[in-house]
Short mmCIF file of C-alpha atoms in Angstrom, two decimals:
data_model
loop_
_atom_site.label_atom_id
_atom_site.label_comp_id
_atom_site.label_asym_id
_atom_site.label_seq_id
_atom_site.Cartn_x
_atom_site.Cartn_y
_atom_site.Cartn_z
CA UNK A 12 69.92 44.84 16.08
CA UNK A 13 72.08 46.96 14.12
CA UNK A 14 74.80 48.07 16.73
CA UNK A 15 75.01 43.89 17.01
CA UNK A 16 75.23 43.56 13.53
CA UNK A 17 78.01 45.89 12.90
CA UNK A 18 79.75 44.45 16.07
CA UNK A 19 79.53 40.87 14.21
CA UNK A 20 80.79 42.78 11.24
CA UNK A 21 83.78 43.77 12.89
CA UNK A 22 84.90 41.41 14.99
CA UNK A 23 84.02 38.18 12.58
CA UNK A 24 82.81 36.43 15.51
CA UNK A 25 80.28 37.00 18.12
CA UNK A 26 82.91 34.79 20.51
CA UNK A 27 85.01 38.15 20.11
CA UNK A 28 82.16 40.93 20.96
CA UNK A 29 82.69 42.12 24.36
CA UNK A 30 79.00 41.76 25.96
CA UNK A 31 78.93 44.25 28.62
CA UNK A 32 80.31 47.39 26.21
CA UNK A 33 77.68 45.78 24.21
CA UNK A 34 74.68 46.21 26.31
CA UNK A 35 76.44 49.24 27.88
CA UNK A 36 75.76 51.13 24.43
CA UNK A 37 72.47 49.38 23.69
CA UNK A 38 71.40 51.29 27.13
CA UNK A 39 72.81 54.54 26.05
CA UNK A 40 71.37 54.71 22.54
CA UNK A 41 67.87 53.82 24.25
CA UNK A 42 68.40 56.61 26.47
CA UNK A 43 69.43 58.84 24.02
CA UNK A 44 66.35 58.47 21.86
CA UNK A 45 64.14 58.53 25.20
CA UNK A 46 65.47 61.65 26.21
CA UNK A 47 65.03 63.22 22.67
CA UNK A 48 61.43 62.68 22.69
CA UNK A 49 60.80 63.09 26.11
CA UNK A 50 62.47 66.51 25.72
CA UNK A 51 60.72 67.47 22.64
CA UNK A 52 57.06 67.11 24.30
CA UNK A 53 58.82 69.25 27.75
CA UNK A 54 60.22 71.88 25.50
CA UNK A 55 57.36 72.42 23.61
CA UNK A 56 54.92 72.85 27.04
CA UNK A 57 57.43 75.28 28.64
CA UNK A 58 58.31 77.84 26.35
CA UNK A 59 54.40 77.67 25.79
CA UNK A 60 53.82 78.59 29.42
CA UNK A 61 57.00 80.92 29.59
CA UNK A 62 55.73 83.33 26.66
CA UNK A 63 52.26 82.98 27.37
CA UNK A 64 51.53 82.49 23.75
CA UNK A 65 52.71 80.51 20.70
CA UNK A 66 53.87 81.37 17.42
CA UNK A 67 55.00 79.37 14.37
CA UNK A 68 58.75 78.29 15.30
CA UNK A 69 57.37 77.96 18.72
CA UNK A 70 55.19 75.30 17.65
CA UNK A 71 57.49 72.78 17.85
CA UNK A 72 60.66 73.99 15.68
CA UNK A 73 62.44 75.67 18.75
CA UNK A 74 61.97 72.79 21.30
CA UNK A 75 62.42 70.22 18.97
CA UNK A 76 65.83 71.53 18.11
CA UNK A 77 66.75 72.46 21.52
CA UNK A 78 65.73 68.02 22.22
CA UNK A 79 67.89 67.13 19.41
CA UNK A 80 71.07 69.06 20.96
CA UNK A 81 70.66 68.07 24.38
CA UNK A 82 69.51 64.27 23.31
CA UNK A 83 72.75 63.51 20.61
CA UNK A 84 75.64 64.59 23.08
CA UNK A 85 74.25 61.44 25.53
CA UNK A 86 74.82 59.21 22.27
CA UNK A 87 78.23 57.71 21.58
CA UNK A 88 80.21 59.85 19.34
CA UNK A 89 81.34 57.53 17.11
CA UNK A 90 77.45 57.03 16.32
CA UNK A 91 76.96 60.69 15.96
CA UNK A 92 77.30 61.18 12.11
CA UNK A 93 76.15 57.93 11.29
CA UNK A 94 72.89 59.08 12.68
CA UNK A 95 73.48 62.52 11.57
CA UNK A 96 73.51 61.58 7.89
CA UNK A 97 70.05 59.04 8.46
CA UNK A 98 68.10 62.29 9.62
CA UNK A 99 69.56 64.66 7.30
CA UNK A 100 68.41 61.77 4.54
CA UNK A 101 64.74 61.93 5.84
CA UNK A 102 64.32 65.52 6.72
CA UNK A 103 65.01 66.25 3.12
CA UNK A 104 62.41 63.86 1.68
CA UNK A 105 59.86 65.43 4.77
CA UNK A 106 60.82 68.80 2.66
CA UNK A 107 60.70 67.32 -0.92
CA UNK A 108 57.11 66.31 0.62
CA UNK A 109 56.02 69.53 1.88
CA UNK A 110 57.43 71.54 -1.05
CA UNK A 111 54.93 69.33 -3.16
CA UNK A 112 52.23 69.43 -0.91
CA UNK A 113 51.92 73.04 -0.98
CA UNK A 114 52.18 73.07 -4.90
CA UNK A 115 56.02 74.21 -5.59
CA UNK A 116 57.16 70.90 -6.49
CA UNK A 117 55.79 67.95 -8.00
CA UNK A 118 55.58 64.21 -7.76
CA UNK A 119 57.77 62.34 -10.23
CA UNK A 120 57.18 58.16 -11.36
CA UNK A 121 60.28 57.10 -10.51
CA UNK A 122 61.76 59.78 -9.44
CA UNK A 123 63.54 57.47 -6.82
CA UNK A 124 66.03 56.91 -9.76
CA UNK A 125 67.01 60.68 -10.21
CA UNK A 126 68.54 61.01 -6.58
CA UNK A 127 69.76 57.39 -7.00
CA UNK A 128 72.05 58.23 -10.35
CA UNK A 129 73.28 61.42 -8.73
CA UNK A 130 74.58 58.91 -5.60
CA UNK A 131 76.12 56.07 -8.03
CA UNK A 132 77.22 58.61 -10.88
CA UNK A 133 79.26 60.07 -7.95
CA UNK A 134 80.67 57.48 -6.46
CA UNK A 135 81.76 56.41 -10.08
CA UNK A 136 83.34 59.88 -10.78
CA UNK A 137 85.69 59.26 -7.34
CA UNK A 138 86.04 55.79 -8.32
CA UNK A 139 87.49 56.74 -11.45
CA UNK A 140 89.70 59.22 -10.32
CA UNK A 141 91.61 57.06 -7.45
CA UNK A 142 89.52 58.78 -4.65
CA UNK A 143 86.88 56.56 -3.53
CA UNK A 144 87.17 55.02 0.09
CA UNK A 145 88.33 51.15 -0.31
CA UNK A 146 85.07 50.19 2.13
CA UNK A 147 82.67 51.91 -0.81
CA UNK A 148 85.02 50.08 -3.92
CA UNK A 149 84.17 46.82 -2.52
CA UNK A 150 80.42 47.51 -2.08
CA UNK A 151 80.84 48.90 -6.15
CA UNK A 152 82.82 45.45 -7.07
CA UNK A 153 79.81 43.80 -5.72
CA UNK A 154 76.47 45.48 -6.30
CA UNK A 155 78.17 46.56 -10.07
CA UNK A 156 80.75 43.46 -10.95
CA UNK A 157 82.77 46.27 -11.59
CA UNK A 158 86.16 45.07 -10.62
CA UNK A 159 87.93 43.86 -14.40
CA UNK A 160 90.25 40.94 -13.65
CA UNK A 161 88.08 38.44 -12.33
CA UNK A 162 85.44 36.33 -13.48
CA UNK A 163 81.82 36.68 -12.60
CA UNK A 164 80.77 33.31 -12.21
CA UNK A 165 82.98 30.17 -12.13
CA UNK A 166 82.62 27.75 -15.03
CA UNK A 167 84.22 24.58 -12.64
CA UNK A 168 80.53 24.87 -10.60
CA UNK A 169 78.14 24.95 -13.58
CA UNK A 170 76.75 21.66 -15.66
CA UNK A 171 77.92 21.24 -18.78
CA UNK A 172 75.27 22.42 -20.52
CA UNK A 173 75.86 25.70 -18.83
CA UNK A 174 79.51 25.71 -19.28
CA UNK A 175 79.62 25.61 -23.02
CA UNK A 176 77.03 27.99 -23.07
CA UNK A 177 78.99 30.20 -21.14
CA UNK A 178 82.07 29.69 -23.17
CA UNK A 179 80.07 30.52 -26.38
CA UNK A 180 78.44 33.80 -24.63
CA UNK A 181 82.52 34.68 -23.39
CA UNK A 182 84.31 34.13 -26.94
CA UNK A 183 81.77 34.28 -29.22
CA UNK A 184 81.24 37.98 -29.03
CA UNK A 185 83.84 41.00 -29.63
CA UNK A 186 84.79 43.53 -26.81
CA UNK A 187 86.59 46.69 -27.93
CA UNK A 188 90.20 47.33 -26.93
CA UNK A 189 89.19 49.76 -24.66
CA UNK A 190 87.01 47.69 -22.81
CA UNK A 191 88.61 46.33 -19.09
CA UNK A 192 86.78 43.06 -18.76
CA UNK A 193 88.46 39.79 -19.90
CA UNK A 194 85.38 38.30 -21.86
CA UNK A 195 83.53 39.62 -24.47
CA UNK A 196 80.99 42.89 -23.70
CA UNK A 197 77.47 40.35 -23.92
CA UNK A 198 79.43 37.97 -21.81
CA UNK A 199 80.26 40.84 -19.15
CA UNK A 200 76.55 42.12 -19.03
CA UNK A 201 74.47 38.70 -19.37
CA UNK A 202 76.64 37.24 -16.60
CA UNK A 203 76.80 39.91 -13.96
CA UNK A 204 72.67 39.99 -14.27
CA UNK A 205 72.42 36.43 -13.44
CA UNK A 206 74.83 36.94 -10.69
CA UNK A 207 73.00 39.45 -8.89
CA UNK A 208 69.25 38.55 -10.15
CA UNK A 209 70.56 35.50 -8.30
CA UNK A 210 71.83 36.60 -4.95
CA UNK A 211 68.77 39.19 -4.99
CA UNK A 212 66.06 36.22 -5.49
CA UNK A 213 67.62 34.52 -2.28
CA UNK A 214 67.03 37.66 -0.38
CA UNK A 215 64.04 38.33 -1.31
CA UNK A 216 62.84 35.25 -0.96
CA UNK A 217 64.61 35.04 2.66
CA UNK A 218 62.85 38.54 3.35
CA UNK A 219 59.44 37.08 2.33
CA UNK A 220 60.03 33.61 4.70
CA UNK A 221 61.08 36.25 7.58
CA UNK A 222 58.00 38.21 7.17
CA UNK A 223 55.39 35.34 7.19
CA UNK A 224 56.68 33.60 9.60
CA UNK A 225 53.67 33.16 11.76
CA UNK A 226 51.52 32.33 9.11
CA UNK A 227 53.86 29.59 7.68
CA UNK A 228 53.68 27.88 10.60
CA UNK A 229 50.16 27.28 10.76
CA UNK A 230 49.99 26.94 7.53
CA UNK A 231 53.07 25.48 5.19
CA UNK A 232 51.51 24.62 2.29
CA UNK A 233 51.26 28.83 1.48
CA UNK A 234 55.23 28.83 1.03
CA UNK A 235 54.84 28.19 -3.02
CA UNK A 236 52.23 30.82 -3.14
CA UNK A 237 54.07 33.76 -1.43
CA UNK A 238 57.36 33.19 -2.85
CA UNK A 239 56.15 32.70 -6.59
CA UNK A 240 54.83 36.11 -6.84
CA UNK A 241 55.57 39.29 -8.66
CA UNK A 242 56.76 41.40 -5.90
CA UNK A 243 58.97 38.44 -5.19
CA UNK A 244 60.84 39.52 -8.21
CA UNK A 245 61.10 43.29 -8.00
CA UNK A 246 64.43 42.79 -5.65
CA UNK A 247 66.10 40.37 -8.00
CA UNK A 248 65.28 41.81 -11.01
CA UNK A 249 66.91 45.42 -10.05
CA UNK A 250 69.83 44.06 -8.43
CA UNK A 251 70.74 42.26 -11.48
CA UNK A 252 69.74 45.39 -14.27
CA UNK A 253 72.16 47.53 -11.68
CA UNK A 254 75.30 45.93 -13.32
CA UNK A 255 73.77 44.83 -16.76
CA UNK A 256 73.01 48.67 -17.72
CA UNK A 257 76.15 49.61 -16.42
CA UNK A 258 78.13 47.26 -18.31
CA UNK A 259 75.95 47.54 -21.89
CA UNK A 260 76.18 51.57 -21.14
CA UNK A 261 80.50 51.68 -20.32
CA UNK A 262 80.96 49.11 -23.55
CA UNK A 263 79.09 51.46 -26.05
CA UNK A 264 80.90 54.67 -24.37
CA UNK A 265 83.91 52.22 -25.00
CA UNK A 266 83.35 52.63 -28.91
CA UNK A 267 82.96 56.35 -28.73
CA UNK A 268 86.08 58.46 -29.59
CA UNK A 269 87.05 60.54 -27.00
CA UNK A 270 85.31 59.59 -24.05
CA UNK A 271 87.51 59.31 -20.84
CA UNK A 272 87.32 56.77 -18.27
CA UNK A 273 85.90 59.58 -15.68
CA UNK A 274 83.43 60.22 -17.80
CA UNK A 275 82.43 56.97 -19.18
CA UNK A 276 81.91 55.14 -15.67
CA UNK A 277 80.07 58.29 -14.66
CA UNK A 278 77.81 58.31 -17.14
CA UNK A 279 77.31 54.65 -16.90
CA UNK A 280 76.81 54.30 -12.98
CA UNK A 281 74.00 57.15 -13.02
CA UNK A 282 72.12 54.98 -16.15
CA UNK A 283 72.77 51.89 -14.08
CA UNK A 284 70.23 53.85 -11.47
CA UNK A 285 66.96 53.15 -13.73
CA UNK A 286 67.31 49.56 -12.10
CA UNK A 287 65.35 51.32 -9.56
CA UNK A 288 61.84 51.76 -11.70
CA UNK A 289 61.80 47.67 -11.25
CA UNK A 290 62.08 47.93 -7.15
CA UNK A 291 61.15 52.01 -6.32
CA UNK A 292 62.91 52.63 -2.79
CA UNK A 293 62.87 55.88 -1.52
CA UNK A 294 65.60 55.18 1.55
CA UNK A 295 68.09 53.79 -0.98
CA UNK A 296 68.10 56.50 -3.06
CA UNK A 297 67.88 59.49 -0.91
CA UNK A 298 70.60 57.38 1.55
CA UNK A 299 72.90 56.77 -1.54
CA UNK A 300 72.59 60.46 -2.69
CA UNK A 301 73.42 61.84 0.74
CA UNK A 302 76.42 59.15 1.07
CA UNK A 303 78.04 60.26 -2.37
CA UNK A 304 77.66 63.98 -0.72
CA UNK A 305 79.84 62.96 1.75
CA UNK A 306 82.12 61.07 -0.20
CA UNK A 307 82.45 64.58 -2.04
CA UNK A 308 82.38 66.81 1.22
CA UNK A 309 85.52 64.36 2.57
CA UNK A 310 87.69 64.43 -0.46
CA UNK A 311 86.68 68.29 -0.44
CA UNK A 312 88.39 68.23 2.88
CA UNK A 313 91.41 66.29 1.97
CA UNK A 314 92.21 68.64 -0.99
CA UNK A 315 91.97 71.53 1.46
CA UNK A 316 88.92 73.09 -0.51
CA UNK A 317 86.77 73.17 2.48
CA UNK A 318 87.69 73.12 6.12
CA UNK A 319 85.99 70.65 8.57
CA UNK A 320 83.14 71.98 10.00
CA UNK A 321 83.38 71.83 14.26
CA UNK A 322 80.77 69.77 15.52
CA UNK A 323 78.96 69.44 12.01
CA UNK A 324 77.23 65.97 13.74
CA UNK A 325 75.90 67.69 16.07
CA UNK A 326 74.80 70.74 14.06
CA UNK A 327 73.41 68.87 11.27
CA UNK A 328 71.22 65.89 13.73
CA UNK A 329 70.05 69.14 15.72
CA UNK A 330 68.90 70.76 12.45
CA UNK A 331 67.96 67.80 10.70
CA UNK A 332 65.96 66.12 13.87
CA UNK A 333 64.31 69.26 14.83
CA UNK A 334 62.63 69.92 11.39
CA UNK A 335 61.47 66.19 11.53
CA UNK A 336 59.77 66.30 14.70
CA UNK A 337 58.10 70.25 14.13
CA UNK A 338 56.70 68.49 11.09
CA UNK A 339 55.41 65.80 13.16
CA UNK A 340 53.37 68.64 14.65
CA UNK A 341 52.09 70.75 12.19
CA UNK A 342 52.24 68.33 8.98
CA UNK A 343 52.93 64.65 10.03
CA UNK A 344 51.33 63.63 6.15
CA UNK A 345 54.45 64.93 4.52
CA UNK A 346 56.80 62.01 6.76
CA UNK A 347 57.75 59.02 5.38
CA UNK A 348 55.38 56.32 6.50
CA UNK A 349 58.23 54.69 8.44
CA UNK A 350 59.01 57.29 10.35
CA UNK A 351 55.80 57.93 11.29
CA UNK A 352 55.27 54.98 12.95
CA UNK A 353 58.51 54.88 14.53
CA UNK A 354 57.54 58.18 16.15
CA UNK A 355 54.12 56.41 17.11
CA UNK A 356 55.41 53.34 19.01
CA UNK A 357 58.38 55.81 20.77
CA UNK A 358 55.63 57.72 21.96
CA UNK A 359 53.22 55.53 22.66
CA UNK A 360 50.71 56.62 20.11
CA UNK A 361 50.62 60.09 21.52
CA UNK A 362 52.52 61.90 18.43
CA UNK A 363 49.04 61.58 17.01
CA UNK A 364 47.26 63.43 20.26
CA UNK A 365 48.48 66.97 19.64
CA UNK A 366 45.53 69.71 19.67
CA UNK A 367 46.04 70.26 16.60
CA UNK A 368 42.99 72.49 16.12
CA UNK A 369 45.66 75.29 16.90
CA UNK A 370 47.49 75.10 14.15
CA UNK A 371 45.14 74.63 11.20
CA UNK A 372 44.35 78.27 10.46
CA UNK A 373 48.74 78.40 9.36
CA UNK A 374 47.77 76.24 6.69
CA UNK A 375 49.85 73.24 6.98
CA UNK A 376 46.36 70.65 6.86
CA UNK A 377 47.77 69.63 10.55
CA UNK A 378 44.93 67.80 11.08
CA UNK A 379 44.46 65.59 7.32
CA UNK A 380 45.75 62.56 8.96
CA UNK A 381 43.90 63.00 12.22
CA UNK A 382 40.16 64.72 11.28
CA UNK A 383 38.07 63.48 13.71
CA UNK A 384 40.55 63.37 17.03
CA UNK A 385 39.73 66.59 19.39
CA UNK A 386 41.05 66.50 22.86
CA UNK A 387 38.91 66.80 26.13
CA UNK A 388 41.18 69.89 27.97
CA UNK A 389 40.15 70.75 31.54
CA UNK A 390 39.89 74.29 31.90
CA UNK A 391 41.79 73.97 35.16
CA UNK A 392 45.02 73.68 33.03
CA UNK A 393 44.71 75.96 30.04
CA UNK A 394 45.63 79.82 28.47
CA UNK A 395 43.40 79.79 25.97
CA UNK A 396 39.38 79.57 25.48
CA UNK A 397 38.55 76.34 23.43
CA UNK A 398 35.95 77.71 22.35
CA UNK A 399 37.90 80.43 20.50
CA UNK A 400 39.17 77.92 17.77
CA UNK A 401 37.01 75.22 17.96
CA UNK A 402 33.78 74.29 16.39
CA UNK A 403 30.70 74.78 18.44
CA UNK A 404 28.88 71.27 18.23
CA UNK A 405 25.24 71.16 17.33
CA UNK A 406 23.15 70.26 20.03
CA UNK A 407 22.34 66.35 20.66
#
């Protein structure tokens, strides 16, 4: 669904997309993840049986890293770092996770926003200074209503009620001299939250018709009742505070002496990331933060700072992957949810059949999410006594 969706993207047209490359790289992406799974589990059994014994990295950190490498050079390398950056964005929540599981870190409300301001207050800071990518402008112009010369909303298609209002809320008010926008700084602010509190209720309210779909149909009278609901109005409501804080926060920088552009839209894109207490998304935030790395790491290399690292896709999706699915071993609690289940359906279900009696005495609670599964082993086939780490059951 996504490799069609960026095709349509592309192209404009699904006339244009070119079927058979199409399915060709629908095939090889399946295989890819296939084989990085299928790998994993033959990885981990081998070097088992080679040593004769197991030890921590051996647990799943060695073959899961060795099934990343082999798995991402059958993917398509234009694919590579897209996929690259997705892992690296979830094995640093799994770590986040485990650092606070074990007690070195804690748990933040909101602390979605935190990794979500350092994302936008970058992408600002480049934005500012010339150096953002046009691709990521656009996506500012429209999630911020950032770009100055044109109008928010269009006075022609409102009533007239609306458009005098609108005229009032544009030249009734003062903007400072500093200040980009053509109307005043209430007009900029109060009209760029309707805009987006807009397009975000028709998503959201798409997203909820998508996701009942089945019960709508046998029953149609429930489509009132699910869409007039609160969590109907967590999307709207923080993609239109996205561009209202940023706008109230860059017009009062406006009036301060001194402040520079750089740092005025910086400071006002990371505010403009407490939007995200009203809708908390943990892949948003961690994905913007890890995209505004980039951004950084790219203009790094531009400037001839840094040099570009050989094969960093493949280093980082080997490293990145391979903590993932060790985790999935030895502490599957501290995955995202998500994840998890993807892992669950590639598999089968049988990411949750690991003995993971083994591994409870390293301390990782292996078995929290799993207390009551124990395998049946036939003797014919293992190294080591059951009986050794397992609890002796009371007679029946």
């Amino acid at each position: 669904m996504l490799q069609l969706t960026t095709l349509v993207n592309k192209k404009g047209d699904l006339r244009k997309v070119d079927w058979k490359k199409f399915f060709i790289d629908v095939m090889r992406s399946s295989l890819f993840l296939t084989a990085n799974l299928l790998l994993f589990q033959y990885f981990l059994c081998r070097i088992r049986h080679l040593l004769g014994f197991f030890t921590l990295p051996t647990m799943g950190g060695v073959s899961s890293a060795l099934a990343s490498l082999c798995a991402i050079l059958i993917e398509k390398q234009s694919r590579r770092p897209a996929l690259a950056l997705y892992t690296t964005n979830l094995a640093s929540e799994t770590f986040y996770r485990q650092l606070c599981n074990h007690g070195y870190l804690f748990s933040m409300k909101y602390g979605e926003c935190v990794p979500f301001a350092v994302g936008i207050g970058i992408f600002m800071f480049l934005r500012a200074q010339g150096r953002l990518q046009p691709g990521m402008n656009k996506l500012l112009d429209f999630t911020h209503c950032a770009s100055p010369n044109k109008d928010i909303l269009e006075v022609k298609k409102m009533p007239v009620d609306f458009h005098t209002m609108l005229l009032k809320l544009r030249h009734g008010y003062e903007k400072t001299s500093r200040c980009e926008h053509n109307y005043s700084c209430a007009s900029v602010a109060v009209e760029s939250f309707a805009k987006n509190f807009a397009v975000g209720l028709g998503a959201s309210a798409a997203l909820t018709i998508l996701g009942n779909l089945r019960k709508l149909f046998t029953n149609p009278s429930m489509l009132a009742k699910m869409l007039l609901t609160r969590n109907t109005l967590k999307l709207p409501l923080f993609f239109g505070l996205i561009p209202f804080l940023f706008h109230v926060t860059r017009c009062q920088l406006n009036r301060v002496d001194g402040c520079s552009p750089g740092v005025r839209d910086t400071v006002a894109g990371a505010v403009s990331a407490a939007s995200m207490a009203a809708y908390p998304s943990v892949s948003i935030a961690m994905y913007t933060m890890w995209k505004g790395i980039e951004a950084v790491y790219w203009n790094l290399v531009e400037a001839g700072v840094v040099p570009v690292v050989p094969y960093g896709d493949i280093i980082l999706y080997t490293l990145s992957t391979g903590y993932l699915l060790f985790q999935s071993v030895i502490e599957p609690q501290s995955i995202r949810k998500g994840y998890l289940s993807f892992l669950k359906q590639m598999t089968g279900g049988r990411v949750n059949l690991f003995n993971r009696d083994l591994y409870e005495h390293f301390g990782f609670q292996s078995k929290l999410l799993y207390p009551n599964y124990q395998p049946v082993l036939n003797p014919k086939y293992v190294t080591l006594n059951p009986m050794l780490y397992q609890k002796i059951m009371p007679p029946s």
